[in-house]
Tab-separated table of C-alpha atoms in Angstrom:
chain	number	residue	atom	x	y	z
A	276	MET	CA	-18.405	-4.303	32.970
A	277	ALA	CA	-21.056	-6.747	34.224
A	278	GLY	CA	-23.499	-5.597	36.919
A	279	ARG	CA	-22.580	-2.931	39.459
A	280	PRO	CA	-19.079	-3.231	40.918
A	281	PRO	CA	-18.632	-2.557	44.639
A	282	GLY	CA	-17.427	0.799	45.908
A	283	ALA	CA	-18.527	4.318	45.119
A	284	GLN	CA	-21.234	4.478	42.479
A	285	LEU	CA	-21.387	6.692	39.383
A	286	LEU	CA	-24.789	6.904	37.735
A	287	SER	CA	-24.673	8.344	34.211
A	288	THR	CA	-27.964	9.036	32.501
A	289	PHE	CA	-28.174	9.365	28.745
A	290	SER	CA	-31.133	11.074	27.153
A	291	VAL	CA	-31.866	10.985	23.440
A	292	SER	CA	-34.380	13.558	22.336
A	293	HIS	CA	-35.836	14.833	19.093
A	294	GLY	CA	-37.272	18.171	18.129
A	295	GLY	CA	-40.132	16.813	16.050
A	296	ARG	CA	-41.005	14.012	13.711
A	297	PRO	CA	-39.451	13.512	10.274
A	298	THR	CA	-41.029	15.298	7.371
A	299	GLY	CA	-43.851	13.393	5.677
A	300	SER	CA	-46.450	11.107	7.180
A	301	GLU	CA	-46.989	11.205	10.953
A	302	ASP	CA	-47.678	7.473	11.046
A	303	ARG	CA	-44.602	6.181	9.216
A	304	ASP	CA	-44.738	2.418	9.708
A	305	HIS	CA	-42.201	-0.414	9.938
A	306	ASP	CA	-42.087	-0.882	6.184
A	307	ALA	CA	-40.393	2.507	5.771
A	308	TYR	CA	-37.164	1.089	7.223
A	309	PRO	CA	-34.858	-1.842	6.376
A	310	ALA	CA	-35.798	-5.114	7.979
A	311	GLY	CA	-32.366	-5.379	9.594
A	312	ARG	CA	-32.943	-2.122	11.492
A	313	ARG	CA	-36.448	-3.168	12.621
A	314	ALA	CA	-35.029	-6.424	13.971
A	315	GLY	CA	-32.369	-4.718	16.079
A	316	ARG	CA	-29.435	-4.570	13.716
A	317	ASP	CA	-26.047	-3.626	15.233
A	318	HIS	CA	-25.589	0.154	14.886
A	319	GLY	CA	-22.917	0.974	17.422
A	320	GLY	CA	-23.001	1.670	21.171
A	321	GLY	CA	-25.707	3.839	22.691
A	322	ALA	CA	-29.277	4.522	21.774
A	323	VAL	CA	-30.412	4.402	18.179
A	324	PRO	CA	-33.678	6.274	17.659
A	325	SER	CA	-36.320	5.063	15.241
A	326	PHE	CA	-39.996	5.660	14.567
A	327	ALA	CA	-41.063	2.053	14.947
A	328	ALA	CA	-43.811	2.521	17.528
A	329	ALA	CA	-46.607	5.038	18.145
A	330	ALA	CA	-47.005	4.470	21.911
A	331	ALA	CA	-44.624	6.041	24.424
A	332	PRO	CA	-41.408	4.005	24.717
A	333	PRO	CA	-40.869	2.072	27.980
A	334	ASN	CA	-37.869	4.288	28.820
A	335	ASP	CA	-39.773	7.542	28.276
A	336	SER	CA	-38.883	8.865	31.745
A	337	ARG	CA	-35.790	8.935	33.917
A	338	ASP	CA	-37.471	6.697	36.475
A	339	SER	CA	-37.876	3.967	33.847
A	340	ALA	CA	-34.486	4.409	32.138
A	341	THR	CA	-33.102	1.370	30.327
A	342	GLN	CA	-30.246	-0.067	32.376
A	343	LEU	CA	-26.981	-0.602	30.494
A	344	THR	CA	-25.017	-3.447	32.070
A	345	THR	CA	-22.153	-4.657	29.896
A	346	LEU	CA	-19.951	-2.493	27.723
A	347	PRO	CA	-19.800	-2.294	24.827
A	348	GLU	CA	-23.581	-2.537	24.454
A	349	ARG	CA	-25.654	-1.936	21.332
A	350	ILE	CA	-29.329	-1.029	21.535
A	351	LEU	CA	-32.058	-0.336	19.009
A	352	GLY	CA	-34.382	2.329	20.380
A	353	THR	CA	-37.000	4.856	19.344
A	354	THR	CA	-38.188	8.349	20.271
A	355	ALA	CA	-41.543	7.870	18.550
A	356	GLY	CA	-44.285	8.736	21.043
A	357	ALA	CA	-41.755	10.023	23.585
A	358	THR	CA	-42.861	12.825	25.895
A	359	VAL	CA	-41.200	15.516	27.999
A	360	ASP	CA	-41.478	15.289	31.777
A	361	PRO	CA	-41.649	18.684	33.550
A	362	THR	CA	-38.808	17.592	35.849
A	363	ASP	CA	-36.484	16.549	33.005
A	364	PRO	CA	-33.330	18.705	32.737
A	365	GLY	CA	-33.165	20.834	29.630
A	366	SER	CA	-30.863	20.043	26.738
A	367	ASN	CA	-27.911	22.288	25.958
A	368	CYS	CA	-27.801	21.056	22.375
A	369	ALA	CA	-31.381	21.102	21.120
A	370	ALA	CA	-34.835	22.533	21.714
A	371	GLU	CA	-37.192	20.623	23.936
A	372	GLY	CA	-38.545	17.433	22.433
A	373	GLY	CA	-39.637	13.964	23.393
A	374	SER	CA	-36.804	12.030	25.051
A	375	VAL	CA	-35.867	8.506	26.056
A	376	TRP	CA	-33.473	7.592	28.866
A	377	TYR	CA	-30.639	5.128	29.493
A	378	LEU	CA	-28.753	4.497	32.731
A	379	LEU	CA	-25.172	3.304	33.184
A	380	SER	CA	-23.869	2.457	36.633
A	381	VAL	CA	-20.132	2.127	37.231
A	382	GLY	CA	-18.067	1.783	40.388
A	383	ALA	CA	-14.629	2.762	41.543
A	384	THR	CA	-12.986	1.123	38.553
A	385	ALA	CA	-14.725	3.270	35.999
A	386	PRO	CA	-13.029	3.433	32.589
A	387	ARG	CA	-11.161	6.612	31.796
A	388	GLN	CA	-13.644	7.391	29.014
A	389	ILE	CA	-17.118	6.344	27.984
A	390	ALA	CA	-17.995	6.667	24.308
A	391	ILE	CA	-21.424	6.997	22.740
A	392	GLN	CA	-22.475	6.592	19.144
A	393	VAL	CA	-26.007	7.293	17.932
A	394	GLU	CA	-27.280	6.767	14.410
A	395	ALA	CA	-30.624	8.397	13.668
A	396	GLN	CA	-32.785	6.651	11.098
A	397	GLY	CA	-34.856	8.283	8.410
A	398	GLU	CA	-34.796	12.066	8.558
A	399	LEU	CA	-34.698	12.315	12.347
A	400	ASP	CA	-32.569	15.069	13.905
A	401	ALA	CA	-31.690	14.199	17.483
A	402	SER	CA	-29.491	15.291	20.366
A	403	VAL	CA	-27.771	13.209	23.029
A	404	ASP	CA	-27.319	14.578	26.559
A	405	VAL	CA	-25.249	12.996	29.341
A	406	ASP	CA	-25.958	13.796	33.010
A	407	VAL	CA	-24.193	12.439	36.079
A	408	LYS	CA	-26.211	11.643	39.211
A	409	ASP	CA	-24.321	12.013	42.471
A	410	ARG	CA	-26.725	11.024	45.249
A	411	SER	CA	-29.669	13.401	44.823
A	412	GLN	CA	-27.874	15.838	42.525
A	413	THR	CA	-27.804	15.648	38.714
A	414	GLN	CA	-25.156	17.531	36.784
A	415	PRO	CA	-24.885	17.891	32.999
A	416	VAL	CA	-21.657	16.499	31.510
A	417	THR	CA	-21.855	16.929	27.757
A	418	CYS	CA	-24.179	16.736	24.786
A	419	GLN	CA	-24.055	16.514	21.002
A	420	ARG	CA	-26.441	16.836	18.085
A	421	THR	CA	-26.545	14.442	15.174
A	422	ASP	CA	-24.701	15.645	12.096
A	423	LYS	CA	-25.805	15.739	8.457
A	424	HIS	CA	-25.342	11.955	8.294
A	425	GLY	CA	-27.657	11.455	11.294
A	426	GLU	CA	-24.733	10.433	13.482
A	427	ALA	CA	-23.574	11.680	16.878
A	428	VAL	CA	-20.286	10.281	18.165
A	429	PHE	CA	-18.443	11.529	21.231
A	430	ALA	CA	-16.705	10.467	24.431
A	431	TYR	CA	-16.435	11.928	27.904
A	432	PRO	CA	-14.012	11.242	30.789
A	433	ALA	CA	-15.981	9.017	33.143
A	434	ALA	CA	-13.152	8.804	35.648
A	435	ALA	CA	-13.367	12.562	36.209
A	436	HIS	CA	-16.842	12.071	37.685
A	437	GLY	CA	-16.153	8.980	39.763
A	438	VAL	CA	-13.963	7.840	42.666
A	439	PRO	CA	-10.560	6.437	41.630
A	440	ASP	CA	-9.347	3.218	43.181
A	441	PRO	CA	-5.864	3.731	44.660
A	442	ARG	CA	-5.237	-0.018	44.435
A	443	ARG	CA	-5.357	0.181	40.635
A	444	THR	CA	-1.731	0.569	39.638
A	445	ALA	CA	-0.325	1.938	36.424
A	446	ARG	CA	0.779	-1.558	35.511
A	447	GLU	CA	-2.778	-2.887	35.794
A	448	LEU	CA	-4.145	0.004	33.798
A	449	GLY	CA	-1.556	-0.549	31.100
A	450	GLU	CA	-2.199	-4.263	30.876
A	451	ARG	CA	-5.921	-3.764	30.525
A	452	GLU	CA	-5.501	-1.150	27.849
A	453	LEU	CA	-2.745	-2.974	26.095
A	454	LEU	CA	-3.689	-6.630	26.103
A	455	PRO	CA	-7.300	-7.384	27.028
A	456	GLU	CA	-7.762	-11.048	27.805
A	457	ARG	CA	-9.977	-11.555	24.797
A	458	VAL	CA	-7.195	-10.221	22.582
A	459	ARG	CA	-4.043	-11.835	23.828
A	460	ALA	CA	-5.205	-15.174	25.171
A	461	SER	CA	-5.931	-18.521	23.672
A	462	ALA	CA	-4.597	-21.807	25.041
A	463	ALA	CA	-1.777	-21.429	27.534
A	464	GLY	CA	1.583	-21.068	25.850
A	465	GLN	CA	0.069	-20.389	22.467
A	466	PRO	CA	0.680	-17.165	20.499
A	467	SER	CA	-2.019	-14.574	19.991
A	468	ARG	CA	-4.883	-15.729	17.808
A	469	HIS	CA	-4.832	-12.339	16.091
A	470	ALA	CA	-1.788	-10.705	14.520
A	471	ALA	CA	0.413	-13.709	15.225
A	472	ALA	CA	-1.885	-16.062	13.365
A	473	ALA	CA	-0.884	-17.088	9.864
A	474	GLY	CA	-3.895	-15.418	8.273
A	475	GLY	CA	-3.777	-12.264	10.400
A	476	ALA	CA	-6.845	-10.696	11.987
A	477	SER	CA	-9.839	-8.754	10.727
A	478	GLY	CA	-11.991	-6.295	12.623
A	479	SER	CA	-13.708	-2.946	12.470
A	480	LEU	CA	-13.438	0.252	14.475
A	481	ALA	CA	-15.302	3.531	14.709
A	482	ARG	CA	-14.181	7.005	15.630
A	483	VAL	CA	-14.603	7.780	19.332
A	484	VAL	CA	-16.669	4.692	20.191
A	485	GLU	CA	-14.204	1.953	19.268
A	486	VAL	CA	-11.107	3.900	18.411
A	487	SER	CA	-8.479	1.159	18.702
A	488	GLN	CA	-7.823	-2.550	18.962
A	489	ALA	CA	-4.667	-4.199	20.279
A	490	TYR	CA	-3.001	-7.378	19.069
A	491	SER	CA	0.193	-9.101	20.122
A	492	ALA	CA	2.823	-11.422	18.688
A	493	PRO	CA	6.191	-12.796	19.877
A	494	LEU	CA	9.032	-11.383	17.749
A	495	THR	CA	12.730	-12.257	17.614
A	496	ALA	CA	15.436	-9.614	17.622
A	497	GLY	CA	17.184	-9.177	14.292
A	498	VAL	CA	14.487	-11.009	12.343
A	499	SER	CA	12.593	-8.920	9.775
A	500	TYR	CA	8.807	-9.129	9.698
A	501	ALA	CA	6.396	-8.048	6.997
A	502	VAL	CA	3.490	-6.069	8.460
A	503	ASN	CA	0.442	-4.959	6.488
A	504	LEU	CA	-2.640	-3.054	7.601
A	505	VAL	CA	-5.361	-2.961	4.965
A	506	SER	CA	-8.421	-0.714	5.091
A	507	ARG	CA	-10.671	0.394	2.266
A	508	ILE	CA	-12.008	3.503	3.974
A	509	GLU	CA	-11.654	6.950	2.437
A	510	GLY	CA	-9.251	7.942	5.163
A	511	CYS	CA	-6.219	6.745	7.057
A	512	MET	CA	-6.215	4.171	9.842
A	513	GLY	CA	-3.102	4.017	11.978
A	514	LEU	CA	-0.892	1.200	13.205
A	515	SER	CA	1.688	1.468	15.992
A	516	ILE	CA	4.064	-1.239	17.213
A	517	PHE	CA	5.006	-1.200	20.893
A	518	PRO	CA	7.986	-3.062	22.425
A	519	PRO	CA	7.719	-5.698	25.172
A	520	ASP	CA	6.836	-4.556	28.708
A	521	THR	CA	4.995	-1.464	27.472
A	522	LYS	CA	2.623	-0.431	30.270
A	523	SER	CA	0.544	2.106	28.362
A	524	PHE	CA	-0.130	3.040	24.781
A	525	ASP	CA	0.636	6.607	25.789
A	526	ALA	CA	4.296	5.597	25.575
A	527	SER	CA	6.309	6.077	22.413
A	528	PRO	CA	5.891	3.178	19.948
A	529	ALA	CA	8.825	1.285	18.528
A	530	SER	CA	7.497	1.925	15.049
A	531	PRO	CA	4.577	4.251	14.325
A	532	PHE	CA	2.857	3.836	10.965
A	533	ARG	CA	1.186	7.112	10.020
A	534	CYS	CA	-1.241	5.337	7.742
A	535	GLU	CA	-2.256	1.853	6.748
A	536	GLY	CA	-0.086	-0.029	4.321
A	537	TYR	CA	2.889	-2.368	4.092
A	538	ARG	CA	5.991	-2.039	6.264
A	539	LEU	CA	9.094	-4.058	7.086
A	540	PHE	CA	9.810	-4.166	10.831
A	541	THR	CA	12.938	-5.600	12.489
A	542	PRO	CA	12.855	-5.611	16.322
A	543	ARG	CA	15.917	-4.782	18.394
A	544	VAL	CA	14.959	-7.030	21.318
A	545	SER	CA	13.053	-10.293	21.521
A	546	GLY	CA	9.689	-10.510	23.248
A	547	ARG	CA	5.964	-10.056	22.820
A	548	TYR	CA	5.209	-6.924	20.826
A	549	SER	CA	1.869	-5.165	20.704
A	550	PHE	CA	0.161	-3.864	17.570
A	551	LEU	CA	-2.359	-1.060	18.049
A	552	VAL	CA	-4.777	-0.442	15.189
A	553	GLN	CA	-6.401	3.005	15.407
A	554	ALA	CA	-9.475	4.405	13.682
A	555	ASP	CA	-9.420	7.561	11.588
A	556	GLY	CA	-11.119	10.214	13.700
A	557	GLY	CA	-12.448	12.012	10.655
A	558	VAL	CA	-14.291	9.087	9.061
A	559	THR	CA	-17.883	8.304	9.982
A	560	GLY	CA	-19.316	4.800	10.139
A	561	ARG	CA	-17.550	1.488	10.612
A	562	GLN	CA	-13.920	1.194	9.580
A	563	ALA	CA	-13.183	-2.393	8.590
A	564	TYR	CA	-9.562	-3.528	8.441
A	565	HIS	CA	-7.256	-6.526	8.177
A	566	VAL	CA	-3.848	-6.688	9.870
A	567	GLN	CA	-1.232	-9.371	9.321
A	568	ILE	CA	2.358	-10.005	10.365
A	569	ALA	CA	4.715	-12.738	9.164
A	570	ARG	CA	8.423	-13.361	8.900
A	571	ALA	CA	9.821	-11.672	5.827
A	572	THR	CA	11.328	-14.062	3.303
A	573	ALA	CA	14.090	-13.670	0.731
A	574	THR	CA	11.386	-12.743	-1.761
A	575	GLN	CA	10.516	-9.635	0.276
A	576	THR	CA	13.826	-8.279	1.581
A	577	THR	CA	17.571	-8.533	1.022
A	578	PRO	CA	19.328	-10.420	-0.308
A	579	GLY	CA	16.372	-10.783	-2.684
A	580	VAL	CA	15.870	-13.414	-5.358
A	581	PRO	CA	18.607	-13.669	-8.036
A	582	LEU	CA	17.358	-12.583	-11.465
A	583	PRO	CA	19.568	-14.153	-14.169
A	584	ASN	CA	19.699	-12.568	-17.588
A	585	TYR	CA	16.844	-13.744	-19.848
A	586	ALA	CA	15.412	-15.873	-17.043
A	587	LYS	CA	11.683	-15.646	-16.271
A	588	ALA	CA	10.719	-15.136	-12.645
A	589	VAL	CA	7.157	-16.145	-11.764
A	590	GLY	CA	5.446	-14.991	-8.575
A	591	ARG	CA	2.279	-13.771	-6.923
A	592	LEU	CA	1.391	-10.586	-5.036
A	593	SER	CA	-1.388	-10.193	-2.485
A	594	GLY	CA	-2.158	-6.604	-1.552
A	595	ASN	CA	-4.696	-7.741	1.064
A	596	HIS	CA	-2.067	-9.644	3.045
A	597	VAL	CA	1.686	-9.451	3.688
A	598	GLY	CA	2.641	-10.579	0.169
A	599	VAL	CA	2.754	-6.989	-1.100
A	600	VAL	CA	6.371	-6.847	-2.335
A	601	ARG	CA	8.697	-9.079	-4.324
A	602	LEU	CA	12.394	-8.190	-4.462
A	603	TYR	CA	14.912	-9.367	-7.074
A	604	ARG	CA	18.620	-8.638	-7.556
A	605	PHE	CA	21.104	-8.754	-10.437
A	606	ASP	CA	24.633	-7.603	-11.280
A	607	VAL	CA	25.899	-5.725	-14.326
A	608	THR	CA	29.576	-6.077	-15.285
A	609	ALA	CA	29.623	-3.779	-18.325
A	610	ARG	CA	27.716	-0.708	-19.413
A	611	SER	CA	24.480	-2.223	-20.700
A	612	ASP	CA	21.034	-1.641	-22.124
A	613	LEU	CA	18.435	-3.002	-19.717
A	614	GLN	CA	14.848	-3.988	-20.392
A	615	LEU	CA	12.491	-5.231	-17.651
A	616	ASN	CA	9.174	-6.733	-18.740
A	617	LEU	CA	6.451	-7.382	-16.180
A	618	THR	CA	3.561	-9.425	-17.527
A	619	THR	CA	0.342	-9.665	-15.514
A	620	GLY	CA	-3.426	-9.323	-15.761
A	621	ALA	CA	-4.813	-6.214	-17.432
A	622	GLN	CA	-6.614	-4.986	-14.285
A	623	ARG	CA	-3.863	-5.640	-11.754
A	624	PRO	CA	-2.388	-2.484	-10.181
A	625	PHE	CA	1.269	-3.490	-9.845
A	626	ASP	CA	4.243	-1.089	-9.755
A	627	LEU	CA	7.620	-1.990	-11.248
A	628	GLN	CA	10.695	-0.296	-9.745
A	629	LEU	CA	14.388	-0.336	-10.659
A	630	ARG	CA	16.550	0.528	-7.647
A	631	SER	CA	20.256	1.053	-7.099
A	632	GLU	CA	22.347	-0.803	-4.540
A	633	SER	CA	21.691	2.098	-2.124
A	634	GLY	CA	17.923	1.802	-2.621
A	635	ARG	CA	17.501	4.889	-4.799
A	636	ILE	CA	14.710	4.565	-7.357
A	637	LEU	CA	16.331	4.803	-10.793
A	638	ASP	CA	13.145	4.243	-12.773
A	639	CYS	CA	9.567	3.369	-11.963
A	640	SER	CA	6.689	2.200	-14.093
A	641	CYS	CA	4.078	3.129	-11.518
A	642	GLY	CA	0.446	4.119	-11.292
A	643	ASP	CA	-0.826	1.983	-14.163
A	644	GLU	CA	-2.512	-1.393	-14.361
A	645	GLY	CA	-1.496	-4.511	-16.239
A	646	SER	CA	1.859	-5.253	-17.878
A	647	GLN	CA	4.738	-2.810	-17.372
A	648	THR	CA	8.101	-2.170	-19.080
A	649	ILE	CA	11.255	-0.340	-18.009
A	650	THR	CA	14.147	0.431	-20.367
A	651	ALA	CA	17.328	1.981	-18.990
A	652	THR	CA	21.090	2.224	-19.448
A	653	THR	CA	22.985	0.691	-16.550
A	654	LYS	CA	26.584	1.101	-15.448
A	655	PRO	CA	28.546	-1.737	-13.868
A	656	GLY	CA	27.074	-2.374	-10.422
A	657	ARG	CA	24.423	-4.139	-8.341
A	658	TYR	CA	20.732	-3.509	-8.873
A	659	TYR	CA	17.358	-4.452	-7.405
A	660	VAL	CA	13.920	-4.837	-8.959
A	661	ALA	CA	10.884	-4.375	-6.706
A	662	ILE	CA	7.345	-5.309	-7.710
A	663	LYS	CA	4.674	-3.871	-5.411
A	664	ALA	CA	0.932	-4.430	-5.285
A	665	ARG	CA	-1.063	-1.201	-5.190
A	666	ASP	CA	-4.678	-0.564	-4.195
A	667	TYR	CA	-5.013	-4.077	-2.682
A	668	GLY	CA	-4.314	-5.710	-6.063
A	669	SER	CA	-3.596	-9.437	-6.114
A	670	GLY	CA	-2.558	-11.963	-8.743
A	671	ARG	CA	0.287	-13.710	-10.532
A	672	PHE	CA	3.007	-12.111	-12.632
A	673	THR	CA	6.030	-12.957	-14.792
A	674	LEU	CA	9.201	-10.846	-14.774
A	675	LEU	CA	11.789	-11.026	-17.591
A	676	ARG	CA	15.144	-9.220	-17.534
A	677	ARG	CA	17.155	-8.491	-20.689
A	678	SER	CA	20.607	-6.968	-20.204
A	679	ARG	CA	22.824	-6.432	-23.259
A	680	ALA	CA	26.299	-4.922	-23.135
A	681	ILE	CA	26.546	-1.664	-25.069
A	682	THR	CA	28.887	-2.084	-28.055
A	683	GLN	CA	30.880	0.117	-30.412
A	684	THR	CA	31.627	-0.976	-33.990
A	685	SER	CA	34.402	0.233	-36.253
A	686	LEU	CA	35.231	-0.627	-39.907
A	687	ARG	CA	38.573	-0.416	-41.725
A	688	ILE	CA	39.640	-1.091	-45.342
A	689	ASP	CA	43.135	-2.562	-45.389
A	690	GLY	CA	43.503	-1.014	-41.919
A	691	GLU	CA	42.554	2.512	-43.073
A	692	ARG	CA	39.436	4.568	-43.446
A	693	TYR	CA	40.394	5.710	-46.969
A	694	VAL	CA	42.532	3.829	-49.497
A	695	VAL	CA	43.276	4.050	-53.242
A	696	ARG	CA	43.679	0.809	-55.120
A	697	PRO	CA	44.284	0.019	-58.820
A	698	PRO	CA	41.298	-1.314	-60.745
A	699	GLY	CA	40.869	-5.056	-60.198
A	700	ASP	CA	42.665	-5.119	-56.848
A	701	GLY	CA	40.775	-6.527	-53.890
A	702	VAL	CA	40.743	-5.054	-50.372
A	703	THR	CA	40.241	-6.556	-46.896
A	704	VAL	CA	37.304	-5.119	-44.980
A	705	SER	CA	37.683	-5.592	-41.192
A	706	LEU	CA	35.092	-5.131	-38.419
A	707	ALA	CA	35.882	-4.614	-34.726
A	708	VAL	CA	33.086	-4.751	-32.103
A	709	SER	CA	33.794	-3.838	-28.477
A	710	ALA	CA	33.170	-6.079	-25.443
A	711	HIS	CA	34.424	-9.081	-27.455
A	712	ALA	CA	30.958	-9.395	-28.853
A	713	ASP	CA	29.644	-12.360	-30.787
A	714	GLY	CA	26.852	-12.066	-33.287
A	715	PRO	CA	25.762	-11.184	-36.812
A	716	ALA	CA	26.794	-8.038	-38.647
A	717	SER	CA	26.200	-6.549	-42.080
A	718	VAL	CA	28.179	-4.149	-44.271
A	719	GLU	CA	26.386	-1.903	-46.744
A	720	ILE	CA	28.425	-0.988	-49.858
A	721	ASP	CA	27.495	2.088	-51.931
A	722	ARG	CA	28.972	3.509	-55.140
A	723	PHE	CA	29.292	7.181	-55.953
A	724	ASP	CA	27.546	8.804	-58.914
A	725	PRO	CA	28.833	12.333	-59.677
A	726	VAL	CA	25.350	13.483	-60.707
A	727	SER	CA	23.060	11.713	-58.198
A	728	GLY	CA	25.395	11.019	-55.255
A	729	TRP	CA	25.779	7.759	-53.375
A	730	GLN	CA	23.799	4.791	-54.676
A	731	TYR	CA	23.223	1.425	-53.018
A	732	ASN	CA	25.228	-1.482	-54.424
A	733	ARG	CA	25.028	-4.492	-52.087
A	734	THR	CA	24.982	-5.793	-48.488
A	735	VAL	CA	27.541	-8.285	-47.212
A	736	LYS	CA	26.742	-10.432	-44.155
A	737	VAL	CA	29.574	-10.974	-41.682
A	738	ARG	CA	29.843	-13.177	-38.610
A	739	VAL	CA	31.549	-11.451	-35.660
A	740	SER	CA	33.318	-13.722	-33.170
A	741	GLY	CA	35.258	-12.431	-30.192
A	742	GLY	CA	34.669	-8.920	-31.468
A	743	ARG	CA	36.263	-9.538	-34.926
A	744	GLY	CA	34.995	-10.162	-38.450
A	745	SER	CA	36.259	-9.585	-42.003
A	746	PHE	CA	35.768	-10.249	-45.709
A	747	THR	CA	37.434	-9.434	-49.070
A	748	PHE	CA	35.918	-7.003	-51.551
A	749	THR	CA	36.977	-6.232	-55.116
A	750	PRO	CA	35.374	-3.103	-56.622
A	751	PRO	CA	33.582	-4.153	-59.833
A	752	SER	CA	34.505	-0.900	-61.555
A	753	THR	CA	36.565	2.198	-61.125
A	754	GLY	CA	35.214	4.942	-58.897
A	755	GLN	CA	34.534	5.589	-55.217
A	756	TRP	CA	33.039	2.963	-52.941
A	757	LEU	CA	31.640	3.618	-49.438
A	758	MET	CA	31.178	1.006	-46.687
A	759	ARG	CA	29.333	1.143	-43.313
A	760	ALA	CA	29.066	-1.733	-40.803
A	761	SER	CA	26.138	-2.577	-38.525
A	762	PHE	CA	26.497	-5.004	-35.637
A	763	LEU	CA	22.987	-6.463	-35.386
A	764	GLY	CA	23.121	-7.389	-31.699
A	765	SER	CA	22.783	-10.747	-29.981
A	766	HIS	CA	21.686	-12.353	-26.735
A	767	GLY	CA	24.144	-10.441	-24.575
A	768	PHE	CA	25.176	-7.519	-26.804
A	769	SER	CA	23.358	-4.445	-28.073
A	770	PRO	CA	23.452	-3.333	-31.741
A	771	SER	CA	25.805	-0.590	-32.917
A	772	GLU	CA	26.937	1.043	-36.161
A	773	SER	CA	30.293	2.192	-37.511
A	774	ARG	CA	31.343	5.296	-39.341
A	775	GLY	CA	31.980	5.041	-43.104
A	776	ALA	CA	35.219	4.023	-44.839
A	777	ARG	CA	36.027	4.512	-48.555
A	778	VAL	CA	38.067	2.917	-51.265
A	779	LEU	CA	38.906	4.622	-54.592
A	780	SER	CA	39.417	2.182	-57.431
A	781	ALA	CA	41.464	4.059	-60.026
A	782	GLY	CA	44.720	3.987	-61.926
A	783	PRO	CA	47.296	6.807	-62.152
A	784	LEU	CA	46.296	10.059	-63.797
A	785	SER	CA	47.052	10.242	-67.559
A	786	GLU	CA	46.452	12.701	-70.380
A	787	VAL	CA	46.438	11.906	-74.153
A	788	LEU	CA	47.249	14.878	-76.400
A	789	GLY	CA	46.168	14.805	-80.039
């Protein structure tokens, strides 16, 4: 608010007082503090005490209070050399100490709340008192002491101490709260320069003093939008989306986000939507953030990007913007062994998820950094793979899918699992591999020793085509011979092994009596 608006006047006086100097030297000079603070660095609204001067400050008394004119206003101040006037009202939050004064004058259109943030430098402990002057009377409103971080942050309802303007309708109140001109306007007919812009918008908030910031963007019904709110605070900033024609943020949002992060939002009606970013009330200091909205693409939502078998998909994630998720899809026609390989930088915090057609997470390689692998057995069906950036990670990646149908292999000797053949007779060894598999196979042949058991004899390589393969074997001597087949796997088929089959090479029993 600039100057003093017409109508009834509300004079709020703010006093910042201290109960003594910091420990240490009484004449702490400018060099004890950062240059930025000495020069008037931005520390939030309200008075910021310092010990930069030895003489009494110019606003040492109520009669010489510093006038605050435009909100929000940031001031660098000091209590060094401040005195106590006998007529000053006492503080309800601290013992008597030197105080400095600030004056805010508002009219009939006073804001519903006025917020104050004070950051005490050095080891100063201070209190902030607010009094309201109504003609010749002064009434205390509220006060607060600085906390262990040297910060005092609070708000009080200014409208409760002023005269409301009956001409100010709910619609006007809502518009001011919802879409301040500096937020929603650029050139006529152009979208918001904030959330609607391609690069999104950055800002910072603070609990109580600057608790929220509104943005707007025109959205189309039925179109999905990727929304991401990024903040690196040790807390949880909020984001709420309000539908068109919302008159107040006290209304229910179309989509409340409990905490910052990535969301997919699809509006039900077309129009200009509002995005309200809210500070975490439990976090001290500035809360920097970045918010962005953009139309979701096929790489972020269904139908997703097709992921052919053994094809490499290359992409990039950006956890600081809307490019947080990449979605891929593939079909499985036979029970298969699946392997997903995500290759990326060693320090990149990406999660790899395998999801069913219904969205259920079947497997997740999550919480680690760098390359990830998932191995699973899949039934016939439709599947999705989601890659998500975590902890604001960004960078390129390569995704490779390997699906191989699960096979079963069987081996027969002349169509049986056990046969007896005369010495010198050959047999036909046949392999059958399910799923009409193609690929290499091997058959191990062992002979039986009655003292030491089965002993290795040889390995025969077989080519399986359309699930079939065979060869002829003639036992080199009488005795028992055991065979086992191994299908070695191929591009589209997993390995498998058969049970054993035996052939006895022997003539008829005979006995020679002497």
